[in-house]
MMTF fields as JSON, N, C-alpha, C and O atoms, coordinates in Angstrom:
{
  "mmtfVersion": "1.0.0",
  "mmtfProducer": "UNKNOWN",
  "numBonds": 519,
  "numAtoms": 520,
  "numGroups": 130,
  "numChains": 1,
  "numModels": 1,
  "chainsPerModel": [1],
  "groupsPerChain": [130],
  "chainIdList": ["A"],
  "bondAtomList": [4, 2, 8, 6, 12, 10, 16, 14, 20, 18, 24, 22, 28, 26, 32, 30, 36, 34, 40, 38, 44, 42, 48, 46, 52, 50, 56, 54, 60, 58, 64, 62, 68, 66, 72, 70, 76, 74, 80, 78, 84, 82, 88, 86, 92, 90, 96, 94, 100, 98, 104, 102, 108, 106, 112, 110, 116, 114, 120, 118, 124, 122, 128, 126, 132, 130, 136, 134, 140, 138, 144, 142, 148, 146, 152, 150, 156, 154, 160, 158, 164, 162, 168, 166, 172, 170, 176, 174, 180, 178, 184, 182, 188, 186, 192, 190, 196, 194, 200, 198, 204, 202, 208, 206, 212, 210, 216, 214, 220, 218, 224, 222, 228, 226, 232, 230, 236, 234, 240, 238, 244, 242, 248, 246, 252, 250, 256, 254, 260, 258, 264, 262, 268, 266, 272, 270, 276, 274, 280, 278, 284, 282, 288, 286, 292, 290, 296, 294, 300, 298, 304, 302, 308, 306, 312, 310, 316, 314, 320, 318, 324, 322, 328, 326, 332, 330, 336, 334, 340, 338, 344, 342, 348, 346, 352, 350, 356, 354, 360, 358, 364, 362, 368, 366, 372, 370, 376, 374, 380, 378, 384, 382, 388, 386, 392, 390, 396, 394, 400, 398, 404, 402, 408, 406, 412, 410, 416, 414, 420, 418, 424, 422, 428, 426, 432, 430, 436, 434, 440, 438, 444, 442, 448, 446, 452, 450, 456, 454, 460, 458, 464, 462, 468, 466, 472, 470, 476, 474, 480, 478, 484, 482, 488, 486, 492, 490, 496, 494, 500, 498, 504, 502, 508, 506, 512, 510, 516, 514],
  "bondOrderList": [1, 1, 1, 1, 1, 1, 1, 1, 1, 1, 1, 1, 1, 1, 1, 1, 1, 1, 1, 1, 1, 1, 1, 1, 1, 1, 1, 1, 1, 1, 1, 1, 1, 1, 1, 1, 1, 1, 1, 1, 1, 1, 1, 1, 1, 1, 1, 1, 1, 1, 1, 1, 1, 1, 1, 1, 1, 1, 1, 1, 1, 1, 1, 1, 1, 1, 1, 1, 1, 1, 1, 1, 1, 1, 1, 1, 1, 1, 1, 1, 1, 1, 1, 1, 1, 1, 1, 1, 1, 1, 1, 1, 1, 1, 1, 1, 1, 1, 1, 1, 1, 1, 1, 1, 1, 1, 1, 1, 1, 1, 1, 1, 1, 1, 1, 1, 1, 1, 1, 1, 1, 1, 1, 1, 1, 1, 1, 1, 1],
  "groupList": [{"groupName": "MET", "atomNameList": ["N", "CA", "C", "O"], "elementList": ["N", "C", "C", "O"], "formalChargeList": [0, 0, 0, 0], "bondAtomList": [1, 0, 2, 1, 3, 2], "bondOrderList": [1, 1, 2], "singleLetterCode": "M", "chemCompType": "L-PEPTIDE LINKING"}, {"groupName": "PRO", "atomNameList": ["N", "CA", "C", "O"], "elementList": ["N", "C", "C", "O"], "formalChargeList": [0, 0, 0, 0], "bondAtomList": [1, 0, 2, 1, 3, 2], "bondOrderList": [1, 1, 2], "singleLetterCode": "P", "chemCompType": "L-PEPTIDE LINKING"}, {"groupName": "ALA", "atomNameList": ["N", "CA", "C", "O"], "elementList": ["N", "C", "C", "O"], "formalChargeList": [0, 0, 0, 0], "bondAtomList": [1, 0, 2, 1, 3, 2], "bondOrderList": [1, 1, 2], "singleLetterCode": "A", "chemCompType": "L-PEPTIDE LINKING"}, {"groupName": "LYS", "atomNameList": ["N", "CA", "C", "O"], "elementList": ["N", "C", "C", "O"], "formalChargeList": [0, 0, 0, 0], "bondAtomList": [1, 0, 2, 1, 3, 2], "bondOrderList": [1, 1, 2], "singleLetterCode": "K", "chemCompType": "L-PEPTIDE LINKING"}, {"groupName": "THR", "atomNameList": ["N", "CA", "C", "O"], "elementList": ["N", "C", "C", "O"], "formalChargeList": [0, 0, 0, 0], "bondAtomList": [1, 0, 2, 1, 3, 2], "bondOrderList": [1, 1, 2], "singleLetterCode": "T", "chemCompType": "L-PEPTIDE LINKING"}, {"groupName": "ARG", "atomNameList": ["N", "CA", "C", "O"], "elementList": ["N", "C", "C", "O"], "formalChargeList": [0, 0, 0, 0], "bondAtomList": [1, 0, 2, 1, 3, 2], "bondOrderList": [1, 1, 2], "singleLetterCode": "R", "chemCompType": "L-PEPTIDE LINKING"}, {"groupName": "VAL", "atomNameList": ["N", "CA", "C", "O"], "elementList": ["N", "C", "C", "O"], "formalChargeList": [0, 0, 0, 0], "bondAtomList": [1, 0, 2, 1, 3, 2], "bondOrderList": [1, 1, 2], "singleLetterCode": "V", "chemCompType": "L-PEPTIDE LINKING"}, {"groupName": "GLU", "atomNameList": ["N", "CA", "C", "O"], "elementList": ["N", "C", "C", "O"], "formalChargeList": [0, 0, 0, 0], "bondAtomList": [1, 0, 2, 1, 3, 2], "bondOrderList": [1, 1, 2], "singleLetterCode": "E", "chemCompType": "L-PEPTIDE LINKING"}, {"groupName": "ILE", "atomNameList": ["N", "CA", "C", "O"], "elementList": ["N", "C", "C", "O"], "formalChargeList": [0, 0, 0, 0], "bondAtomList": [1, 0, 2, 1, 3, 2], "bondOrderList": [1, 1, 2], "singleLetterCode": "I", "chemCompType": "L-PEPTIDE LINKING"}, {"groupName": "ASP", "atomNameList": ["N", "CA", "C", "O"], "elementList": ["N", "C", "C", "O"], "formalChargeList": [0, 0, 0, 0], "bondAtomList": [1, 0, 2, 1, 3, 2], "bondOrderList": [1, 1, 2], "singleLetterCode": "D", "chemCompType": "L-PEPTIDE LINKING"}, {"groupName": "ASN", "atomNameList": ["N", "CA", "C", "O"], "elementList": ["N", "C", "C", "O"], "formalChargeList": [0, 0, 0, 0], "bondAtomList": [1, 0, 2, 1, 3, 2], "bondOrderList": [1, 1, 2], "singleLetterCode": "N", "chemCompType": "L-PEPTIDE LINKING"}, {"groupName": "HIS", "atomNameList": ["N", "CA", "C", "O"], "elementList": ["N", "C", "C", "O"], "formalChargeList": [0, 0, 0, 0], "bondAtomList": [1, 0, 2, 1, 3, 2], "bondOrderList": [1, 1, 2], "singleLetterCode": "H", "chemCompType": "L-PEPTIDE LINKING"}, {"groupName": "LEU", "atomNameList": ["N", "CA", "C", "O"], "elementList": ["N", "C", "C", "O"], "formalChargeList": [0, 0, 0, 0], "bondAtomList": [1, 0, 2, 1, 3, 2], "bondOrderList": [1, 1, 2], "singleLetterCode": "L", "chemCompType": "L-PEPTIDE LINKING"}, {"groupName": "GLN", "atomNameList": ["N", "CA", "C", "O"], "elementList": ["N", "C", "C", "O"], "formalChargeList": [0, 0, 0, 0], "bondAtomList": [1, 0, 2, 1, 3, 2], "bondOrderList": [1, 1, 2], "singleLetterCode": "Q", "chemCompType": "L-PEPTIDE LINKING"}, {"groupName": "SER", "atomNameList": ["N", "CA", "C", "O"], "elementList": ["N", "C", "C", "O"], "formalChargeList": [0, 0, 0, 0], "bondAtomList": [1, 0, 2, 1, 3, 2], "bondOrderList": [1, 1, 2], "singleLetterCode": "S", "chemCompType": "L-PEPTIDE LINKING"}, {"groupName": "CYS", "atomNameList": ["N", "CA", "C", "O"], "elementList": ["N", "C", "C", "O"], "formalChargeList": [0, 0, 0, 0], "bondAtomList": [1, 0, 2, 1, 3, 2], "bondOrderList": [1, 1, 2], "singleLetterCode": "C", "chemCompType": "L-PEPTIDE LINKING"}, {"groupName": "GLY", "atomNameList": ["N", "CA", "C", "O"], "elementList": ["N", "C", "C", "O"], "formalChargeList": [0, 0, 0, 0], "bondAtomList": [1, 0, 2, 1, 3, 2], "bondOrderList": [1, 1, 2], "singleLetterCode": "G", "chemCompType": "PEPTIDE LINKING"}, {"groupName": "PHE", "atomNameList": ["N", "CA", "C", "O"], "elementList": ["N", "C", "C", "O"], "formalChargeList": [0, 0, 0, 0], "bondAtomList": [1, 0, 2, 1, 3, 2], "bondOrderList": [1, 1, 2], "singleLetterCode": "F", "chemCompType": "L-PEPTIDE LINKING"}, {"groupName": "TYR", "atomNameList": ["N", "CA", "C", "O"], "elementList": ["N", "C", "C", "O"], "formalChargeList": [0, 0, 0, 0], "bondAtomList": [1, 0, 2, 1, 3, 2], "bondOrderList": [1, 1, 2], "singleLetterCode": "Y", "chemCompType": "L-PEPTIDE LINKING"}],
  "groupTypeList": [0, 1, 1, 2, 3, 2, 3, 4, 1, 2, 3, 1, 2, 1, 3, 4, 5, 2, 4, 5, 6, 4, 5, 2, 7, 2, 7, 2, 1, 6, 5, 7, 4, 1, 5, 6, 4, 1, 0, 3, 8, 9, 10, 8, 5, 11, 2, 2, 7, 12, 12, 3, 13, 6, 14, 9, 1, 4, 5, 12, 13, 6, 12, 0, 12, 12, 14, 3, 13, 7, 12, 10, 6, 4, 7, 8, 15, 10, 9, 12, 1, 2, 13, 14, 13, 1, 14, 6, 14, 11, 11, 12, 2, 12, 12, 5, 11, 16, 5, 12, 8, 7, 1, 5, 5, 13, 16, 3, 11, 10, 17, 18, 14, 12, 4, 7, 4, 16, 5, 13, 12, 2, 7, 6, 12, 3, 14, 6, 6, 2],
  "groupIdList": [1, 2, 3, 4, 5, 6, 7, 8, 9, 10, 11, 12, 13, 14, 15, 16, 17, 18, 19, 20, 21, 22, 23, 24, 25, 26, 27, 28, 29, 30, 31, 32, 33, 34, 35, 36, 37, 38, 39, 40, 41, 42, 43, 44, 45, 46, 47, 48, 49, 50, 51, 52, 53, 54, 55, 56, 57, 58, 59, 60, 61, 62, 63, 64, 65, 66, 67, 68, 69, 70, 71, 72, 73, 74, 75, 76, 77, 78, 79, 80, 81, 82, 83, 84, 85, 86, 87, 88, 89, 90, 91, 92, 93, 94, 95, 96, 97, 98, 99, 100, 101, 102, 103, 104, 105, 106, 107, 108, 109, 110, 111, 112, 113, 114, 115, 116, 117, 118, 119, 120, 121, 122, 123, 124, 125, 126, 127, 128, 129, 130],
  "secStructList": [7, 7, 7, 7, 7, 7, 7, 7, 7, 7, 7, 7, 7, 7, 7, 7, 7, 7, 7, 7, 7, 7, 2, 2, 2, 2, 2, 1, 7, 7, 7, 7, 7, 7, 7, 7, 7, 2, 2, 2, 2, 2, 2, 2, 2, 2, 2, 2, 2, 2, 2, 2, 2, 6, 7, 1, 2, 2, 2, 2, 2, 2, 2, 2, 2, 2, 6, 6, 7, 7, 3, 3, 2, 2, 2, 2, 2, 2, 2, 7, 6, 6, 1, 7, 2, 2, 2, 2, 2, 2, 2, 2, 2, 2, 2, 2, 2, 6, 6, 1, 3, 3, 3, 3, 3, 3, 6, 6, 3, 3, 3, 3, 3, 3, 7, 2, 2, 2, 2, 2, 2, 2, 2, 2, 2, 2, 2, 2, 2, 7],
  "xCoordList": [20.845, 21.559, 21.66, 22.098, 21.265, 21.251, 22.84, 23.734, 23.128, 24.384, 24.945, 24.194, 26.237, 26.926, 26.961, 27.053, 26.882, 26.925, 28.352, 29.241, 28.652, 30.124, 30.178, 29.241, 31.42, 31.905, 32.286, 33.13, 31.741, 32.083, 33.383, 33.444, 34.235, 35.546, 35.26, 34.235, 36.217, 36.11, 36.49, 37.374, 35.74, 35.862, 37.243, 37.636, 37.919, 39.297, 38.854, 37.792, 39.824, 39.69, 39.731, 40.671, 38.832, 38.894, 40.213, 40.96, 40.39, 41.826, 41.558, 40.499, 42.424, 42.342, 43.203, 44.228, 42.834, 43.488, 44.641, 44.428, 45.782, 46.584, 46.156, 45.699, 46.323, 45.926, 46.851, 48.009, 46.607, 47.509, 48.067, 47.205, 49.28, 49.822, 50.081, 50.701, 49.536, 49.908, 51.283, 51.822, 51.886, 53.217, 53.432, 54.358, 52.167, 52.378, 52.222, 52.773, 51.431, 51.208, 52.717, 53.234, 53.368, 54.617, 55.725, 56.531, 55.643, 56.812, 56.528, 57.367, 55.4, 54.854, 55.639, 55.739, 56.2, 56.959, 56.004, 54.814, 56.606, 55.734, 55.694, 56.71, 54.551, 54.407, 54.402, 53.755, 55.257, 55.288, 54.215, 53.961, 53.675, 52.502, 53.239, 54.262, 52.698, 53.322, 53.22, 52.151, 54.287, 54.296, 54.202, 54.657, 53.348, 53.14, 54.373, 54.524, 55.11, 56.107, 55.968, 54.91, 56.535, 56.186, 56.134, 55.299, 56.794, 56.361, 55.012, 54.39, 54.695, 53.113, 52.309, 51.387, 52.441, 51.553, 51.47, 50.403, 52.651, 52.448, 51.667, 50.83, 51.906, 51.086, 49.455, 48.597, 49.281, 47.783, 47.326, 46.239, 47.892, 47.478, 47.281, 46.239, 48.145, 48.153, 46.823, 46.062, 46.705, 45.52, 44.276, 43.378, 44.094, 42.931, 42.703, 41.572, 43.9, 43.651, 43.048, 42.28, 43.565, 42.941, 41.537, 40.649, 41.343, 39.933, 38.788, 37.601, 39.456, 38.642, 38.235, 37.157, 39.269, 39.11, 37.949, 37.363, 37.633, 36.544, 35.49, 34.745, 35.382, 34.196, 32.86, 31.781, 33.001, 31.811, 31.47, 32.321, 30.245, 29.639, 30.128, 30.582, 29.97, 30.287, 31.828, 32.185, 32.699, 34.236, 34.332, 34.869, 33.829, 33.67, 33.412, 34.235, 32.324, 31.856, 32.804, 33.004, 33.437, 34.383, 35.587, 36.007, 36.023, 37.277, 36.845, 37.692, 35.748, 35.416, 35.227, 35.464, 34.798, 34.75, 36.053, 36.303, 36.989, 38.385, 39.104, 39.897, 38.843, 39.34, 39.285, 40.065, 38.327, 37.978, 38.719, 39.269, 38.687, 39.29, 39.604, 39.062, 40.507, 40.642, 39.424, 38.899, 38.999, 37.738, 37.995, 38.909, 37.252, 37.285, 35.964, 34.939, 36.067, 34.898, 33.5, 32.567, 33.411, 32.036, 31.771, 30.604, 32.572, 32.251, 31.96, 30.999, 32.601, 32.283, 30.725, 29.988, 30.482, 29.241, 28.039, 26.945, 28.396, 27.198, 26.995, 25.919, 28.085, 27.954, 27.272, 26.774, 27.211, 26.802, 25.661, 25.889, 24.664, 23.641, 23.114, 22.661, 23.111, 22.745, 23.636, 23.228, 24.918, 25.847, 25.895, 25.678, 26.208, 26.546, 27.962, 28.776, 28.309, 29.726, 30.556, 31.588, 30.094, 30.859, 31.238, 32.379, 30.014, 30.202, 31.14, 31.922, 31.225, 32.243, 33.659, 34.681, 33.568, 35.021, 35.581, 36.77, 34.723, 35.21, 35.602, 36.704, 34.79, 35.246, 36.561, 37.337, 36.646, 37.874, 39.154, 40.143, 39.044, 40.149, 40.513, 41.692, 39.509, 39.781, 40.567, 41.448, 40.201, 40.905, 42.314, 43.268, 42.512, 43.613, 44.546, 45.712, 44.124, 44.769, 45.29, 46.39, 44.377, 44.828, 45.63, 45.783, 46.233, 47.022, 46.453, 47.142, 45.183, 44.416, 44.401, 44.694, 44.077, 44.114, 45.031, 45.415, 45.332, 46.239, 45.532, 44.895, 45.758, 45.165, 46.091, 47.299, 45.741, 46.571, 45.899, 44.78, 46.455, 45.998, 46.145, 47.143, 45.041, 44.918, 43.88, 42.657, 44.557, 43.842, 43.086, 43.773, 41.984, 40.977, 40.786, 40.363, 41.074, 40.268, 41.425, 42.515, 40.98, 41.701, 41.179, 40.044, 42.037, 41.786, 42.228, 43.432, 41.453, 41.739, 41.915, 41.169, 42.86, 43.291, 43.719, 44.035, 43.76, 44.237, 45.812, 46.522, 46.24, 47.774, 47.809, 46.828, 49.068, 49.351, 48.736, 48.353, 48.521, 47.808, 46.242, 45.539, 45.812, 44.591, 44.06, 42.969, 45.006, 44.583, 44.466, 43.547, 45.589, 45.615, 44.315, 43.581, 43.957, 42.656, 41.627, 40.687, 41.504, 40.169, 40.087, 38.999, 41.295, 41.168, 40.409, 39.409, 40.982, 40.576, 39.066, 38.223, 38.838, 37.294, 36.298, 35.165, 36.907, 35.974, 35.639, 34.47, 36.507, 36.292, 35.369, 34.583, 35.329, 34.396, 32.892, 31.837, 33.045, 31.649, 30.939, 29.711, 31.78, 31.25, 30.158, 29.513],
  "yCoordList": [-56.604, -55.995, -56.797, -57.937, -56.332, -57.234, -57.646, -56.841, -58.789, -59.297, -58.307, -57.768, -58.054, -57.284, -57.994, -59.217, -57.147, -57.684, -58.086, -57.267, -59.042, -59.146, -58.264, -57.952, -57.913, -57.043, -57.861, -58.746, -57.639, -58.328, -57.926, -56.727, -58.527, -58.269, -57.339, -57.507, -56.329, -55.504, -56.365, -57.221, -56.004, -56.883, -56.428, -55.262, -57.442, -57.096, -56.321, -56.563, -55.339, -54.7, -55.494, -56.255, -55.341, -56.225, -56.153, -55.175, -57.225, -57.297, -56.618, -56.851, -55.832, -55.061, -55.855, -56.409, -55.935, -56.454, -55.362, -54.15, -55.892, -55.006, -54.884, -55.857, -53.649, -53.279, -53.798, -53.892, -54.162, -54.706, -53.456, -52.609, -53.207, -52.218, -53.149, -54.212, -52.596, -53.208, -52.826, -51.978, -53.31, -53.248, -51.6, -50.789, -51.62, -50.231, -48.882, -47.803, -49.127, -48.131, -48.169, -47.058, -49.104, -49.188, -48.355, -47.563, -48.644, -48.055, -46.698, -46.146, -46.15, -44.86, -43.781, -43.895, -42.7, -41.804, -41.096, -40.869, -40.803, -40.038, -38.495, -37.849, -37.984, -36.527, -35.848, -36.206, -34.773, -34.091, -32.899, -32.323, -32.682, -31.675, -30.35, -30.152, -29.411, -28.061, -27.394, -27.442, -26.743, -25.97, -24.592, -24.111, -23.913, -22.534, -21.846, -22.072, -21.129, -20.404, -19.21, -18.673, -18.593, -17.42, -16.429, -15.57, -16.213, -15.277, -15.28, -14.256, -16.211, -16.537, -16.217, -15.428, -16.619, -16.218, -14.799, -14.28, -14.085, -12.514, -11.978, -11.086, -12.449, -12.163, -12.325, -11.479, -13.499, -14.006, -13.074, -12.52, -12.868, -11.816, -10.457, -9.859, -9.942, -8.574, -8.581, -7.616, -9.541, -9.57, -9.633, -8.84, -10.366, -10.203, -8.985, -8.501, -8.296, -7.001, -5.88, -4.996, -6.103, -5.24, -5.591, -4.746, -6.965, -7.236, -6.746, -6.483, -6.717, -6.302, -4.698, -4.233, -4.012, -2.576, -2.343, -1.261, -3.161, -2.806, -3.751, -3.986, -4.299, -5.252, -4.521, -5.11, -3.06, -2.357, -1.772, -1.385, -1.704, -1.197, 0.385, 0.901, 1.002, 2.505, 2.616, 3.484, 1.892, 2.166, 1.635, 2.337, 0.46, -0.078, 1.044, 1.299, 1.858, 2.794, 4.056, 4.621, 4.521, 5.454, 4.97, 5.661, 3.894, 3.374, 3.428, 3.828, 3.082, 3.202, 4.542, 4.768, 5.408, 6.826, 7.358, 7.909, 7.042, 7.557, 6.909, 7.597, 5.708, 5.164, 6.11, 6.013, 6.946, 7.649, 9.006, 9.483, 9.65, 10.893, 11.291, 10.659, 12.373, 12.684, 13.491, 14.28, 13.248, 14.094, 14.587, 14.071, 15.582, 15.898, 15.485, 15.195, 15.482, 15.009, 15.392, 14.589, 16.673, 17.137, 16.499, 16.188, 16.303, 15.697, 14.33, 13.821, 13.606, 12.282, 12.03, 11.068, 13.16, 13.26, 13.417, 12.873, 14.239, 14.368, 13.195, 12.91, 12.549, 11.183, 10.072, 9.127, 10.099, 9.092, 9.974, 10.246, 10.27, 10.927, 10.355, 11.103, 8.936, 8.307, 8.454, 8.243, 8.846, 9.14, 10.412, 11.3, 10.6, 12.001, 12.3, 11.385, 13.501, 13.958, 13.13, 12.523, 13.15, 12.614, 11.034, 10.573, 10.326, 8.972, 8.84, 7.893, 9.562, 9.577, 9.88, 9.257, 10.878, 11.173, 9.933, 9.623, 9.277, 8.047, 7.177, 6.639, 6.906, 5.799, 6.179, 5.384, 7.407, 7.875, 7.542, 7.023, 7.912, 7.786, 6.254, 5.914, 5.345, 3.982, 3.452, 2.597, 3.998, 3.824, 4.435, 3.745, 5.497, 6.204, 5.397, 5.267, 4.868, 4.01, 2.655, 2.155, 2.177, 0.995, 1.196, 0.274, 2.525, 2.903, 2.652, 2.479, 2.677, 2.499, 3.961, 4.123, 4.89, 6.323, 7.26, 7.028, 8.247, 9.294, 10.611, 10.782, 11.641, 12.95, 14.034, 13.82, 15.028, 16.038, 17.449, 17.759, 18.131, 19.304, 20.465, 20.604, 21.189, 22.388, 23.366, 23.244, 24.332, 25.238, 24.73, 24.247, 24.762, 24.246, 22.778, 22.092, 22.291, 21.027, 19.959, 20.244, 18.579, 17.524, 16.862, 16.386, 16.813, 16.002, 14.487, 14.303, 13.422, 12.188, 11.405, 11.596, 10.642, 9.809, 8.446, 8.303, 7.358, 6.18, 5.997, 6.431, 5.336, 4.915, 3.754, 3.27, 3.397, 2.287, 1.086, 0.347, 0.658, -0.399, -0.261, -1.184, 0.959, 1.252, 1.09, 0.592, 1.593, 1.378, -0.064, -0.501, -0.763, -2.418, -2.897, -3.439, -2.698, -3.271, -2.806, -3.589, -1.671, -1.083, -1.771, -2.153, -1.992, -2.823, -4.083, -4.375, -4.982, -6.269, -6.206, -6.964, -5.218, -5.057, -4.695, -5.162, -3.8, -3.675, -4.742, -4.83, -5.653, -6.92, -7.713, -8.414, -7.717, -8.422, -7.748, -8.351, -6.567, -5.67, -5.654, -5.626, -5.673, -5.184, -6.218, -6.056],
  "zCoordList": [-11.263, -12.349, -13.432, -13.274, -14.737, -15.836, -16.294, -16.033, -16.912, -17.119, -18.121, -18.934, -18.084, -19.049, -20.429, -20.538, -21.456, -22.637, -23.215, -22.98, -23.821, -24.251, -25.445, -26.181, -25.518, -26.661, -27.822, -27.681, -28.935, -30.285, -30.971, -31.241, -31.248, -31.734, -33.002, -33.663, -33.329, -34.471, -35.867, -35.917, -36.848, -38.074, -38.677, -38.634, -39.228, -39.753, -41.117, -41.689, -41.574, -42.656, -43.976, -44.206, -44.745, -46.045, -46.758, -46.776, -47.301, -48.069, -49.416, -49.999, -49.906, -51.019, -52.065, -51.668, -53.378, -54.454, -54.903, -54.864, -55.298, -55.8, -57.314, -57.915, -57.904, -59.066, -60.007, -59.601, -61.186, -62.153, -63.01, -63.246, -63.486, -64.212, -65.676, -65.654, -66.84, -68.003, -68.329, -67.618, -69.257, -69.658, -70.43, -70.411, -71.035, -71.885, -70.688, -70.905, -69.484, -68.481, -67.868, -67.749, -67.53, -66.816, -67.758, -67.267, -69.122, -69.869, -70.439, -71.151, -70.16, -70.609, -69.734, -68.512, -70.475, -69.765, -68.641, -68.857, -67.529, -66.655, -66.851, -67.106, -66.727, -67.141, -65.776, -64.792, -65.881, -64.585, -64.787, -65.845, -63.574, -63.492, -63.586, -62.93, -64.433, -64.339, -63.043, -62.433, -62.539, -61.187, -61.682, -62.72, -60.495, -60.84, -60.042, -58.841, -60.65, -60.188, -59.432, -59.762, -58.611, -57.847, -58.805, -58.518, -59.966, -60.898, -61.522, -61.805, -61.672, -62.28, -61.094, -61.302, -59.988, -58.876, -58.611, -58.283, -58.75, -58.555, -59.806, -59.669, -60.841, -62.06, -61.795, -62.047, -61.28, -61.053, -59.904, -60.068, -58.959, -58.039, -58.595, -58.328, -59.309, -59.817, -61.007, -61.078, -61.718, -62.631, -61.656, -61.939, -60.658, -59.696, -59.266, -59.229, -58.851, -58.542, -59.368, -58.988, -60.608, -61.733, -61.968, -62.078, -62.048, -62.304, -61.101, -61.293, -59.958, -58.98, -59.057, -58.69, -59.579, -59.785, -60.915, -60.877, -61.775, -62.58, -62.464, -63.415, -61.379, -60.903, -60.751, -60.831, -60.502, -60.317, -61.578, -62.379, -61.763, -63.389, -63.458, -64.479, -62.305, -62.483, -62.742, -63.539, -62.199, -62.515, -64.038, -64.895, -64.317, -65.75, -66.532, -67.411, -66.384, -67.364, -67.437, -68.512, -66.135, -66.11, -67.05, -67.978, -66.763, -67.505, -69.219, -70.017, -69.604, -70.949, -71.569, -72.755, -70.727, -70.869, -71.338, -72.41, -70.147, -70.235, -71.538, -72.18, -71.881, -73.009, -74.333, -75.28, -74.234, -75.566, -75.533, -76.526, -74.193, -74.082, -72.655, -71.748, -72.353, -71.008, -70.661, -71.447, -69.427, -68.818, -67.471, -66.828, -66.941, -65.729, -64.999, -65.616, -63.677, -62.804, -63.315, -63.334, -63.728, -64.226, -65.616, -65.854, -66.419, -67.692, -67.307, -67.882, -66.432, -66.258, -65.606, -65.823, -64.774, -64.133, -65.115, -64.962, -66.149, -67.168, -68.056, -68.581, -68.183, -68.969, -68.113, -68.725, -66.858, -65.914, -64.912, -63.734, -65.495, -64.788, -63.609, -62.742, -63.435, -62.323, -61.051, -59.909, -61.387, -60.081, -59.802, -60.626, -58.519, -57.964, -58.055, -58.186, -57.996, -58.115, -56.918, -57.205, -55.725, -54.619, -55.132, -55.148, -55.542, -55.927, -57.015, -56.923, -57.99, -59.183, -58.592, -58.88, -57.765, -57.167, -56.437, -56.517, -55.762, -54.896, -55.891, -55.784, -56.983, -58.054, -58.838, -59.368, -58.809, -59.467, -58.671, -59.187, -57.264, -56.328, -56.301, -56.209, -56.38, -56.418, -57.624, -57.52, -58.725, -60.177, -59.989, -60.348, -59.531, -59.148, -58.349, -58.722, -57.314, -56.389, -56.997, -56.758, -57.771, -58.599, -59.797, -60.597, -59.999, -61.006, -62.548, -63.553, -62.467, -63.922, -64.594, -65.779, -63.833, -64.338, -63.573, -62.426, -64.226, -63.54, -63.928, -64.968, -62.817, -62.899, -63.59, -63.491, -64.192, -64.736, -64.158, -64.567, -63.392, -62.848, -64.047, -64.754, -64.105, -64.913, -64.377, -64.455, -63.832, -62.93, -61.726, -60.826, -61.598, -60.584, -60.761, -59.831, -61.886, -62.272, -62.552, -63.049, -62.122, -62.435, -63.556, -63.576, -64.565, -65.826, -65.787, -65.612, -65.92, -65.718, -67.192, -68.153, -67.176, -68.372, -67.911, -66.73, -68.806, -68.535, -68.569, -69.476, -67.522, -67.754, -68.776, -69.342, -68.912, -69.945, -69.532, -70.439, -68.146, -67.681, -67.927, -68.338, -67.632, -67.836, -69.224, -69.502, -70.129, -71.656, -72.176, -72.868, -71.713, -71.951, -71.593, -72.42, -70.24, -69.724, -70.29, -70.425, -70.699, -71.581, -72.796, -73.225, -73.475, -74.795, -74.531, -75.186, -73.375, -73.316, -72.988, -73.466, -72.125, -71.691, -72.942, -73.061, -73.834, -74.899, -75.666, -76.04, -76.008, -76.639, -75.897, -76.535, -74.341, -73.659, -73.714, -73.91, -73.525, -73.315, -74.728, -74.817, -75.831, -77.049, -77.459, -78.495]
}
């Protein structure tokens, strides 16, 4: 049996130097970091939800169309020929759920228009898209 190797002792941690603080640094006022209040967090979450609603190109197009005038599903489908009627209805439901649009029933048809939040968001998006 070979002889056991002797364990070497662990090296001590290197000594660190204390950093020097200049007089100007010591006398400078301490700036507090701004804290995010619960109200701001709620606003941030709300903004994230709104932006999620228009993250899809079709929903963004629908929002832009409705910023000009009130339309029903058939009229929106005519302006978005690449989209089927069920697809447009699905996107309208998501926008309605997000409270960006509201329906108005007239006979057999629902006419959609922007809510106040939808109008404000459309104005912001127009400046970005233009």
